CSV table of N, CA and C in Angstrom, one decimal:
chain,number,residue,atom,x,y,z
A,11,MET,N,90.9,-6.5,49.1
A,11,MET,CA,91.6,-5.6,48.2
A,11,MET,C,91.1,-5.9,46.8
A,12,GLU,N,90.6,-4.9,46.2
A,12,GLU,CA,90.1,-5.0,44.8
A,12,GLU,C,91.3,-4.8,43.8
A,13,MET,N,91.4,-5.6,42.8
A,13,MET,CA,92.5,-5.6,41.9
A,13,MET,C,92.0,-4.7,40.7
A,14,LYS,N,92.9,-3.8,40.2
A,14,LYS,CA,92.6,-3.0,39.1
A,14,LYS,C,93.0,-3.7,37.8
A,15,PRO,N,92.1,-3.8,36.8
A,15,PRO,CA,92.4,-4.6,35.6
A,15,PRO,C,93.4,-3.9,34.8
A,16,LEU,N,94.3,-4.7,34.1
A,16,LEU,CA,95.2,-4.1,33.1
A,16,LEU,C,94.5,-3.9,31.8
A,17,LEU,N,93.6,-4.7,31.4
A,17,LEU,CA,92.8,-4.6,30.2
A,17,LEU,C,91.4,-5.0,30.4
A,18,GLU,N,90.4,-4.4,29.7
A,18,GLU,CA,89.0,-4.8,29.9
A,18,GLU,C,88.3,-4.7,28.5
A,19,GLY,N,87.2,-5.4,28.4
A,19,GLY,CA,86.4,-5.3,27.2
A,19,GLY,C,87.1,-5.6,25.9
A,20,GLU,N,87.0,-4.7,24.9
A,20,GLU,CA,87.6,-4.9,23.6
A,20,GLU,C,89.1,-4.8,23.7
A,21,GLY,N,89.6,-4.2,24.8
A,21,GLY,CA,91.1,-4.2,25.0
A,21,GLY,C,91.7,-5.6,25.1
A,22,LEU,N,90.9,-6.6,25.4
A,22,LEU,CA,91.3,-8.0,25.5
A,22,LEU,C,91.7,-8.5,24.1
A,23,TYR,N,91.1,-7.9,23.0
A,23,TYR,CA,91.4,-8.3,21.7
A,23,TYR,C,92.9,-8.2,21.4
A,24,LYS,N,93.6,-7.4,22.2
A,24,LYS,CA,95.1,-7.3,22.0
A,24,LYS,C,95.8,-8.6,22.5
A,25,LEU,N,95.1,-9.4,23.3
A,25,LEU,CA,95.7,-10.6,23.9
A,25,LEU,C,95.2,-11.9,23.3
A,26,ILE,N,94.0,-11.9,22.8
A,26,ILE,CA,93.4,-13.1,22.3
A,26,ILE,C,92.9,-13.0,20.8
A,27,PRO,N,92.9,-14.1,20.1
A,27,PRO,CA,92.5,-14.0,18.7
A,27,PRO,C,91.0,-14.1,18.5
A,28,GLN,N,90.3,-14.6,19.5
A,28,GLN,CA,88.8,-14.7,19.5
A,28,GLN,C,88.1,-13.3,19.3
A,29,ARG,N,86.9,-13.3,18.7
A,29,ARG,CA,86.1,-12.1,18.6
A,29,ARG,C,84.7,-12.5,18.9
A,30,ASN,N,83.9,-11.5,19.1
A,30,ASN,CA,82.5,-11.8,19.4
A,30,ASN,C,81.8,-12.5,18.3
A,31,PRO,N,80.9,-13.4,18.6
A,31,PRO,CA,80.2,-13.7,19.9
A,31,PRO,C,80.9,-14.7,20.7
A,32,ILE,N,82.1,-15.1,20.5
A,32,ILE,CA,82.7,-16.2,21.2
A,32,ILE,C,83.7,-15.8,22.3
A,33,VAL,N,83.9,-14.5,22.5
A,33,VAL,CA,84.8,-14.0,23.6
A,33,VAL,C,84.3,-14.3,24.9
A,34,MET,N,85.1,-15.0,25.7
A,34,MET,CA,84.7,-15.5,27.0
A,34,MET,C,85.6,-15.0,28.1
A,35,VAL,N,86.3,-13.9,27.9
A,35,VAL,CA,87.1,-13.2,28.9
A,35,VAL,C,86.9,-11.7,28.6
A,36,ASP,N,86.5,-10.9,29.6
A,36,ASP,CA,86.4,-9.5,29.4
A,36,ASP,C,87.2,-8.7,30.4
A,37,THR,N,88.0,-9.3,31.2
A,37,THR,CA,88.8,-8.6,32.2
A,37,THR,C,90.2,-9.3,32.3
A,38,PHE,N,91.3,-8.6,32.3
A,38,PHE,CA,92.6,-9.2,32.5
A,38,PHE,C,93.3,-8.4,33.6
A,39,PHE,N,93.5,-9.1,34.7
A,39,PHE,CA,94.0,-8.5,35.9
A,39,PHE,C,95.6,-8.4,36.0
A,40,ARG,N,96.2,-9.6,35.7
A,40,ARG,CA,97.7,-9.6,35.9
A,40,ARG,C,98.2,-10.8,35.2
A,41,ALA,N,99.5,-10.8,35.0
A,41,ALA,CA,100.3,-11.9,34.4
A,41,ALA,C,101.7,-11.8,34.9
A,42,ASP,N,102.3,-12.9,35.2
A,42,ASP,CA,103.8,-13.0,35.4
A,42,ASP,C,104.2,-14.4,34.9
A,43,GLU,N,105.4,-14.8,35.2
A,43,GLU,CA,105.9,-16.1,34.7
A,43,GLU,C,105.2,-17.3,35.3
A,44,GLU,N,104.6,-17.0,36.5
A,44,GLU,CA,103.9,-18.1,37.2
A,44,GLU,C,102.4,-18.3,36.9
A,45,GLY,N,101.8,-17.3,36.3
A,45,GLY,CA,100.4,-17.4,36.0
A,45,GLY,C,99.7,-16.1,35.7
A,46,ALA,N,98.4,-16.1,35.8
A,46,ALA,CA,97.6,-14.9,35.4
A,46,ALA,C,96.3,-15.0,36.1
A,47,GLU,N,95.6,-13.8,36.1
A,47,GLU,CA,94.2,-13.7,36.6
A,47,GLU,C,93.3,-13.0,35.6
A,48,THR,N,92.1,-13.5,35.3
A,48,THR,CA,91.2,-13.0,34.4
A,48,THR,C,89.8,-13.0,35.0
A,49,GLY,N,88.9,-12.4,34.2
A,49,GLY,CA,87.5,-12.3,34.7
A,49,GLY,C,86.5,-12.3,33.5
A,50,LEU,N,85.3,-12.6,33.9
A,50,LEU,CA,84.2,-12.6,32.9
A,50,LEU,C,82.9,-12.2,33.6
A,51,HIS,N,82.2,-11.2,33.1
A,51,HIS,CA,80.9,-10.9,33.5
A,51,HIS,C,79.9,-11.8,32.7
A,52,VAL,N,79.2,-12.7,33.4
A,52,VAL,CA,78.3,-13.6,32.7
A,52,VAL,C,77.0,-12.8,32.3
A,53,GLN,N,76.8,-12.7,31.0
A,53,GLN,CA,75.6,-11.9,30.5
A,53,GLN,C,74.6,-12.8,29.8
A,54,SER,N,73.4,-12.4,29.8
A,54,SER,CA,72.3,-13.3,29.2
A,54,SER,C,72.5,-13.6,27.7
A,55,GLY,N,73.2,-12.7,27.0
A,55,GLY,CA,73.4,-12.9,25.6
A,55,GLY,C,74.5,-13.8,25.3
A,56,ASN,N,75.2,-14.3,26.3
A,56,ASN,CA,76.4,-15.1,26.1
A,56,ASN,C,76.0,-16.4,25.3
A,57,LEU,N,76.7,-16.7,24.3
A,57,LEU,CA,76.5,-17.9,23.5
A,57,LEU,C,76.4,-19.2,24.3
A,58,PHE,N,77.0,-19.3,25.4
A,58,PHE,CA,77.1,-20.5,26.2
A,58,PHE,C,76.1,-20.5,27.4
A,59,CYS,N,75.2,-19.4,27.4
A,59,CYS,CA,74.2,-19.4,28.5
A,59,CYS,C,72.9,-20.0,28.0
A,60,ASN,N,72.3,-20.7,28.9
A,60,ASN,CA,71.0,-21.4,28.7
A,60,ASN,C,70.3,-21.4,30.0
A,61,GLU,N,69.0,-21.0,30.0
A,61,GLU,CA,68.2,-21.0,31.2
A,61,GLU,C,68.8,-20.3,32.4
A,62,GLY,N,69.5,-19.2,32.1
A,62,GLY,CA,70.0,-18.3,33.1
A,62,GLY,C,71.4,-18.8,33.7
A,63,LEU,N,72.0,-19.8,33.1
A,63,LEU,CA,73.2,-20.3,33.6
A,63,LEU,C,74.3,-20.4,32.5
A,64,LEU,N,75.5,-20.2,32.9
A,64,LEU,CA,76.6,-20.4,31.9
A,64,LEU,C,76.9,-21.9,32.0
A,65,ARG,N,76.8,-22.6,30.9
A,65,ARG,CA,76.9,-24.0,30.8
A,65,ARG,C,78.3,-24.5,30.7
A,66,GLU,N,78.5,-25.8,30.9
A,66,GLU,CA,79.9,-26.4,31.0
A,66,GLU,C,80.8,-26.0,29.8
A,67,PRO,N,80.3,-26.1,28.6
A,67,PRO,CA,81.3,-25.7,27.5
A,67,PRO,C,81.8,-24.2,27.6
A,68,GLY,N,80.9,-23.4,28.2
A,68,GLY,CA,81.3,-22.0,28.4
A,68,GLY,C,82.4,-21.9,29.5
A,69,MET,N,82.2,-22.7,30.5
A,69,MET,CA,83.2,-22.7,31.6
A,69,MET,C,84.6,-23.2,31.0
A,70,ILE,N,84.6,-24.2,30.2
A,70,ILE,CA,85.8,-24.7,29.6
A,70,ILE,C,86.4,-23.6,28.7
A,71,GLU,N,85.6,-23.0,27.9
A,71,GLU,CA,86.1,-22.0,26.9
A,71,GLU,C,86.6,-20.8,27.7
A,72,HIS,N,86.0,-20.4,28.8
A,72,HIS,CA,86.5,-19.3,29.6
A,72,HIS,C,87.9,-19.6,30.1
A,73,VAL,N,88.1,-20.8,30.6
A,73,VAL,CA,89.5,-21.2,31.1
A,73,VAL,C,90.4,-21.2,29.9
A,74,ALA,N,90.0,-21.7,28.8
A,74,ALA,CA,90.9,-21.8,27.6
A,74,ALA,C,91.3,-20.4,27.1
A,75,GLN,N,90.3,-19.5,27.1
A,75,GLN,CA,90.6,-18.1,26.7
A,75,GLN,C,91.4,-17.3,27.7
A,76,SER,N,91.2,-17.7,29.0
A,76,SER,CA,92.0,-17.1,30.0
A,76,SER,C,93.5,-17.5,29.8
A,77,ALA,N,93.7,-18.8,29.4
A,77,ALA,CA,95.1,-19.2,29.1
A,77,ALA,C,95.6,-18.5,27.9
A,78,ALA,N,94.7,-18.3,26.9
A,78,ALA,CA,95.1,-17.6,25.7
A,78,ALA,C,95.5,-16.2,26.0
A,79,ALA,N,94.7,-15.5,26.8
A,79,ALA,CA,95.1,-14.1,27.2
A,79,ALA,C,96.4,-14.1,28.0
A,80,PHE,N,96.7,-15.1,28.8
A,80,PHE,CA,97.9,-15.2,29.5
A,80,PHE,C,99.1,-15.4,28.5
A,81,ALA,N,98.9,-16.3,27.5
A,81,ALA,CA,99.9,-16.5,26.5
A,81,ALA,C,100.1,-15.3,25.6
A,82,GLY,N,99.0,-14.5,25.4
A,82,GLY,CA,99.1,-13.3,24.6
A,82,GLY,C,99.7,-12.1,25.2
A,83,TYR,N,99.8,-12.2,26.6
A,83,TYR,CA,100.3,-11.0,27.3
A,83,TYR,C,101.7,-10.6,27.0
A,84,ALA,N,102.6,-11.6,26.9
A,84,ALA,CA,104.0,-11.4,26.7
A,84,ALA,C,104.2,-10.8,25.3
A,85,PRO,N,103.6,-11.4,24.2
A,85,PRO,CA,103.7,-10.7,22.9
A,85,PRO,C,103.2,-9.3,22.9
A,86,PHE,N,102.1,-9.1,23.6
A,86,PHE,CA,101.4,-7.7,23.7
A,86,PHE,C,102.4,-6.7,24.3
A,87,THR,N,103.1,-7.1,25.3
A,87,THR,CA,104.1,-6.1,25.9
A,87,THR,C,105.2,-5.8,25.0
A,88,LYS,N,105.4,-6.6,23.9
A,88,LYS,CA,106.5,-6.4,22.9
A,88,LYS,C,105.9,-5.8,21.6
A,89,GLY,N,104.6,-5.4,21.6
A,89,GLY,CA,103.9,-4.9,20.5
A,89,GLY,C,103.6,-5.8,19.4
A,90,GLU,N,103.5,-7.1,19.7
A,90,GLU,CA,103.2,-8.2,18.8
A,90,GLU,C,101.8,-8.6,18.9
A,91,SER,N,101.3,-9.3,17.9
A,91,SER,CA,99.9,-9.9,17.9
A,91,SER,C,99.9,-11.2,18.6
A,92,PRO,N,98.7,-11.5,19.2
A,92,PRO,CA,98.6,-12.8,19.9
A,92,PRO,C,98.7,-14.0,18.9
A,93,LYS,N,99.2,-15.1,19.4
A,93,LYS,CA,99.3,-16.3,18.5
A,93,LYS,C,98.1,-17.2,18.8
A,94,LEU,N,97.8,-18.0,17.8
A,94,LEU,CA,96.7,-18.9,17.9
A,94,LEU,C,97.1,-20.1,18.9
A,95,GLY,N,96.2,-20.4,19.8
A,95,GLY,CA,96.4,-21.5,20.7
A,95,GLY,C,95.3,-22.6,20.6
A,96,PHE,N,95.6,-23.8,21.1
A,96,PHE,CA,94.7,-24.9,21.0
A,96,PHE,C,94.6,-25.6,22.4
A,97,ILE,N,93.5,-26.1,22.7
A,97,ILE,CA,93.4,-26.9,23.9
A,97,ILE,C,93.9,-28.3,23.5
A,98,GLY,N,94.9,-28.8,24.2
A,98,GLY,CA,95.4,-30.1,23.9
A,98,GLY,C,94.7,-31.2,24.8
A,99,GLU,N,94.4,-30.8,26.0
A,99,GLU,CA,93.8,-31.8,26.9
A,99,GLU,C,93.2,-31.0,28.1
A,100,VAL,N,92.1,-31.5,28.6
A,100,VAL,CA,91.4,-31.0,29.8
A,100,VAL,C,91.3,-32.1,30.8
A,101,LYS,N,91.9,-32.0,32.0
A,101,LYS,CA,91.9,-33.0,33.0
A,101,LYS,C,91.3,-32.5,34.3
A,102,LYS,N,90.7,-33.4,35.0
A,102,LYS,CA,90.3,-33.1,36.4
A,102,LYS,C,89.3,-31.9,36.4
A,103,PHE,N,88.5,-31.7,35.4
A,103,PHE,CA,87.6,-30.6,35.3
A,103,PHE,C,86.4,-30.9,36.3
A,104,LYS,N,86.3,-30.1,37.3
A,104,LYS,CA,85.3,-30.2,38.3
A,104,LYS,C,84.5,-28.9,38.4
A,105,ILE,N,83.2,-29.1,38.3
A,105,ILE,CA,82.3,-27.9,38.5
A,105,ILE,C,81.5,-28.1,39.7
A,106,ALA,N,81.6,-27.2,40.7
A,106,ALA,CA,80.8,-27.3,41.9
A,106,ALA,C,79.5,-26.7,41.7
A,107,ARG,N,79.4,-25.7,40.8
A,107,ARG,CA,78.1,-25.0,40.5
A,107,ARG,C,78.3,-24.2,39.3
A,108,LEU,N,77.3,-24.2,38.4
A,108,LEU,CA,77.3,-23.4,37.2
A,108,LEU,C,77.0,-21.9,37.6
A,109,PRO,N,77.7,-21.0,37.0
A,109,PRO,CA,77.4,-19.6,37.4
A,109,PRO,C,76.1,-19.1,36.7
A,110,LYS,N,75.5,-18.1,37.4
A,110,LYS,CA,74.2,-17.5,36.9
A,110,LYS,C,74.5,-16.3,36.2
A,111,VAL,N,73.6,-15.9,35.3
A,111,VAL,CA,73.7,-14.6,34.6
A,111,VAL,C,73.8,-13.6,35.6
A,112,GLY,N,74.7,-12.6,35.4
A,112,GLY,CA,74.9,-11.5,36.4
A,112,GLY,C,76.1,-11.7,37.3
A,113,GLU,N,76.6,-12.9,37.4
A,113,GLU,CA,77.7,-13.2,38.3
A,113,GLU,C,79.0,-12.8,37.5
A,114,PHE,N,80.0,-12.4,38.3
A,114,PHE,CA,81.4,-12.1,37.8
A,114,PHE,C,82.3,-13.3,38.2
A,115,LEU,N,82.9,-13.9,37.2
A,115,LEU,CA,83.9,-15.0,37.4
A,115,LEU,C,85.3,-14.4,37.4
A,116,HIS,N,86.0,-14.9,38.4
A,116,HIS,CA,87.4,-14.5,38.6
A,116,HIS,C,88.2,-15.8,38.5
A,117,THR,N,89.1,-15.9,37.5
A,117,THR,CA,89.9,-17.1,37.2
A,117,THR,C,91.4,-16.9,37.5
A,118,SER,N,91.9,-17.8,38.3
A,118,SER,CA,93.4,-17.7,38.5
A,118,SER,C,94.0,-18.9,37.8
A,119,LEU,N,95.1,-18.6,37.0
A,119,LEU,CA,95.8,-19.7,36.3
A,119,LEU,C,97.2,-19.8,37.0
A,120,ARG,N,97.7,-21.0,37.0
A,120,ARG,CA,99.0,-21.3,37.6
A,120,ARG,C,99.7,-22.2,36.6
A,121,VAL,N,100.9,-21.8,36.2
A,121,VAL,CA,101.7,-22.7,35.3
A,121,VAL,C,102.3,-23.8,36.1
A,122,LEU,N,102.0,-25.1,35.6
A,122,LEU,CA,102.5,-26.2,36.3
A,122,LEU,C,103.8,-26.8,35.6
A,123,GLY,N,103.9,-26.5,34.3
A,123,GLY,CA,105.1,-26.9,33.5
A,123,GLY,C,105.0,-26.5,32.1
A,124,GLU,N,106.1,-26.5,31.4
A,124,GLU,CA,106.2,-26.2,30.0
A,124,GLU,C,107.2,-27.0,29.3
A,125,ALA,N,106.9,-27.6,28.1
A,125,ALA,CA,107.8,-28.4,27.4
A,125,ALA,C,107.3,-28.5,25.9
A,126,ALA,N,108.2,-28.3,25.0
A,126,ALA,CA,108.0,-28.6,23.6
A,126,ALA,C,106.7,-27.8,23.1
A,127,GLY,N,106.6,-26.5,23.5
A,127,GLY,CA,105.5,-25.7,23.0
A,127,GLY,C,104.1,-26.0,23.7
A,128,VAL,N,104.2,-26.8,24.7
A,128,VAL,CA,102.9,-27.2,25.5
A,128,VAL,C,103.1,-26.6,26.9
A,129,THR,N,102.0,-25.9,27.3
A,129,THR,CA,102.0,-25.4,28.7
A,129,THR,C,100.9,-26.1,29.5
A,130,LEU,N,101.2,-26.6,30.6
A,130,LEU,CA,100.3,-27.3,31.5
A,130,LEU,C,99.9,-26.2,32.6
A,131,ILE,N,98.6,-25.9,32.7
A,131,ILE,CA,98.2,-25.0,33.7
A,131,ILE,C,97.1,-25.6,34.6
A,132,SER,N,97.0,-25.1,35.8
A,132,SER,CA,95.9,-25.4,36.6
A,132,SER,C,95.0,-24.1,36.7
A,133,ALA,N,93.7,-24.3,36.8
A,133,ALA,CA,92.8,-23.1,36.9
A,133,ALA,C,91.8,-23.3,38.0
A,134,GLU,N,91.5,-22.1,38.6
A,134,GLU,CA,90.4,-22.1,39.6
A,134,GLU,C,89.6,-20.9,39.3
A,135,THR,N,88.3,-21.2,39.1
A,135,THR,CA,87.3,-20.1,38.8
A,135,THR,C,86.4,-19.9,40.0
A,136,LYS,N,86.3,-18.6,40.4
A,136,LYS,CA,85.5,-18.3,41.6
A,136,LYS,C,84.4,-17.3,41.2
A,137,SER,N,83.4,-17.2,42.0
A,137,SER,CA,82.4,-16.1,42.1
A,137,SER,C,82.4,-15.6,43.5
A,138,GLY,N,83.0,-14.5,43.7
A,138,GLY,CA,83.2,-14.0,45.1
A,138,GLY,C,84.3,-14.9,45.7
A,139,GLU,N,84.0,-15.5,46.8
A,139,GLU,CA,84.9,-16.4,47.5
A,139,GLU,C,84.6,-17.8,47.2
A,140,GLU,N,83.5,-18.1,46.5
A,140,GLU,CA,83.0,-19.5,46.2
A,140,GLU,C,83.8,-20.0,45.0
A,141,VAL,N,84.4,-21.2,45.1
A,141,VAL,CA,85.1,-21.9,44.0
A,141,VAL,C,84.0,-22.6,43.2
A,142,LEU,N,83.9,-22.2,41.9
A,142,LEU,CA,82.9,-22.8,41.1
A,142,LEU,C,83.5,-23.9,40.2
A,143,ALA,N,84.7,-23.8,39.8
A,143,ALA,CA,85.3,-24.9,39.0
A,143,ALA,C,86.8,-24.9,39.1
A,144,THR,N,87.4,-26.1,38.9
A,144,THR,CA,88.8,-26.2,38.9
A,144,THR,C,89.2,-27.2,37.7
A,145,CYS,N,90.4,-27.1,37.2
A,145,CYS,CA,90.8,-28.1,36.2
A,145,CYS,C,92.3,-27.9,35.9
A,146,GLN,N,92.8,-28.8,35.1
A,146,GLN,CA,94.1,-28.7,34.5
A,146,GLN,C,93.9,-28.7,33.0
A,147,MET,N,94.7,-28.0,32.3
A,147,MET,CA,94.6,-27.9,30.9
A,147,MET,C,96.0,-27.8,30.2
A,148,LYS,N,96.1,-28.6,29.1
A,148,LYS,CA,97.3,-28.4,28.3
A,148,LYS,C,97.0,-27.5,27.1
A,149,ILE,N,97.8,-26.5,26.9
A,149,ILE,CA,97.6,-25.5,25.8
A,149,ILE,C,98.8,-25.6,24.9
A,150,PHE,N,98.5,-25.6,23.6
A,150,PHE,CA,99.5,-25.6,22.5
A,150,PHE,C,99.4,-24.2,21.9
A,151,ILE,N,100.5,-23.5,21.7
A,151,ILE,CA,100.5,-22.3,21.0
A,151,ILE,C,101.2,-22.5,19.7
A,152,LYS,N,100.5,-22.1,18.6
A,152,LYS,CA,101.0,-22.3,17.3
A,152,LYS,C,102.0,-21.2,17.0
A,153,GLU,N,103.2,-21.7,16.6
A,153,GLU,CA,104.3,-20.8,16.2
A,153,GLU,C,104.1,-20.4,14.7
A,154,ASP,N,104.5,-19.2,14.4
A,154,ASP,CA,104.3,-18.8,13.0
A,154,ASP,C,105.1,-19.6,12.0
């Protein structure tokens, strides 16, 4: 079953503070209190691509921006702007394979816990049915 995106391309600017050339999420599928799903079409002009592959920093930034899009979705539904977020910690980051230019990444986020403005998420990034990367990440959202 193919999932229809809620937002795509520049529509993601409503959820994340990042702008080109550093945008690492181009598709937002869903969000609820338990998590979210995002995507990225890996393109040759991507800042984090080298020798036809999306490199490790790009994979980490993709997960971080997926988390930012997730955090920005609730304010978006209320007509508010996204808040700035920061990666507090990356744990257990495992890459089975770096994605190639032309692949579509589908990332699933799951909230593991929240406390004192910090959200702990787990992430799984796939290309098709193949799991490419997994990690846990702590995200801090800056309050105004």
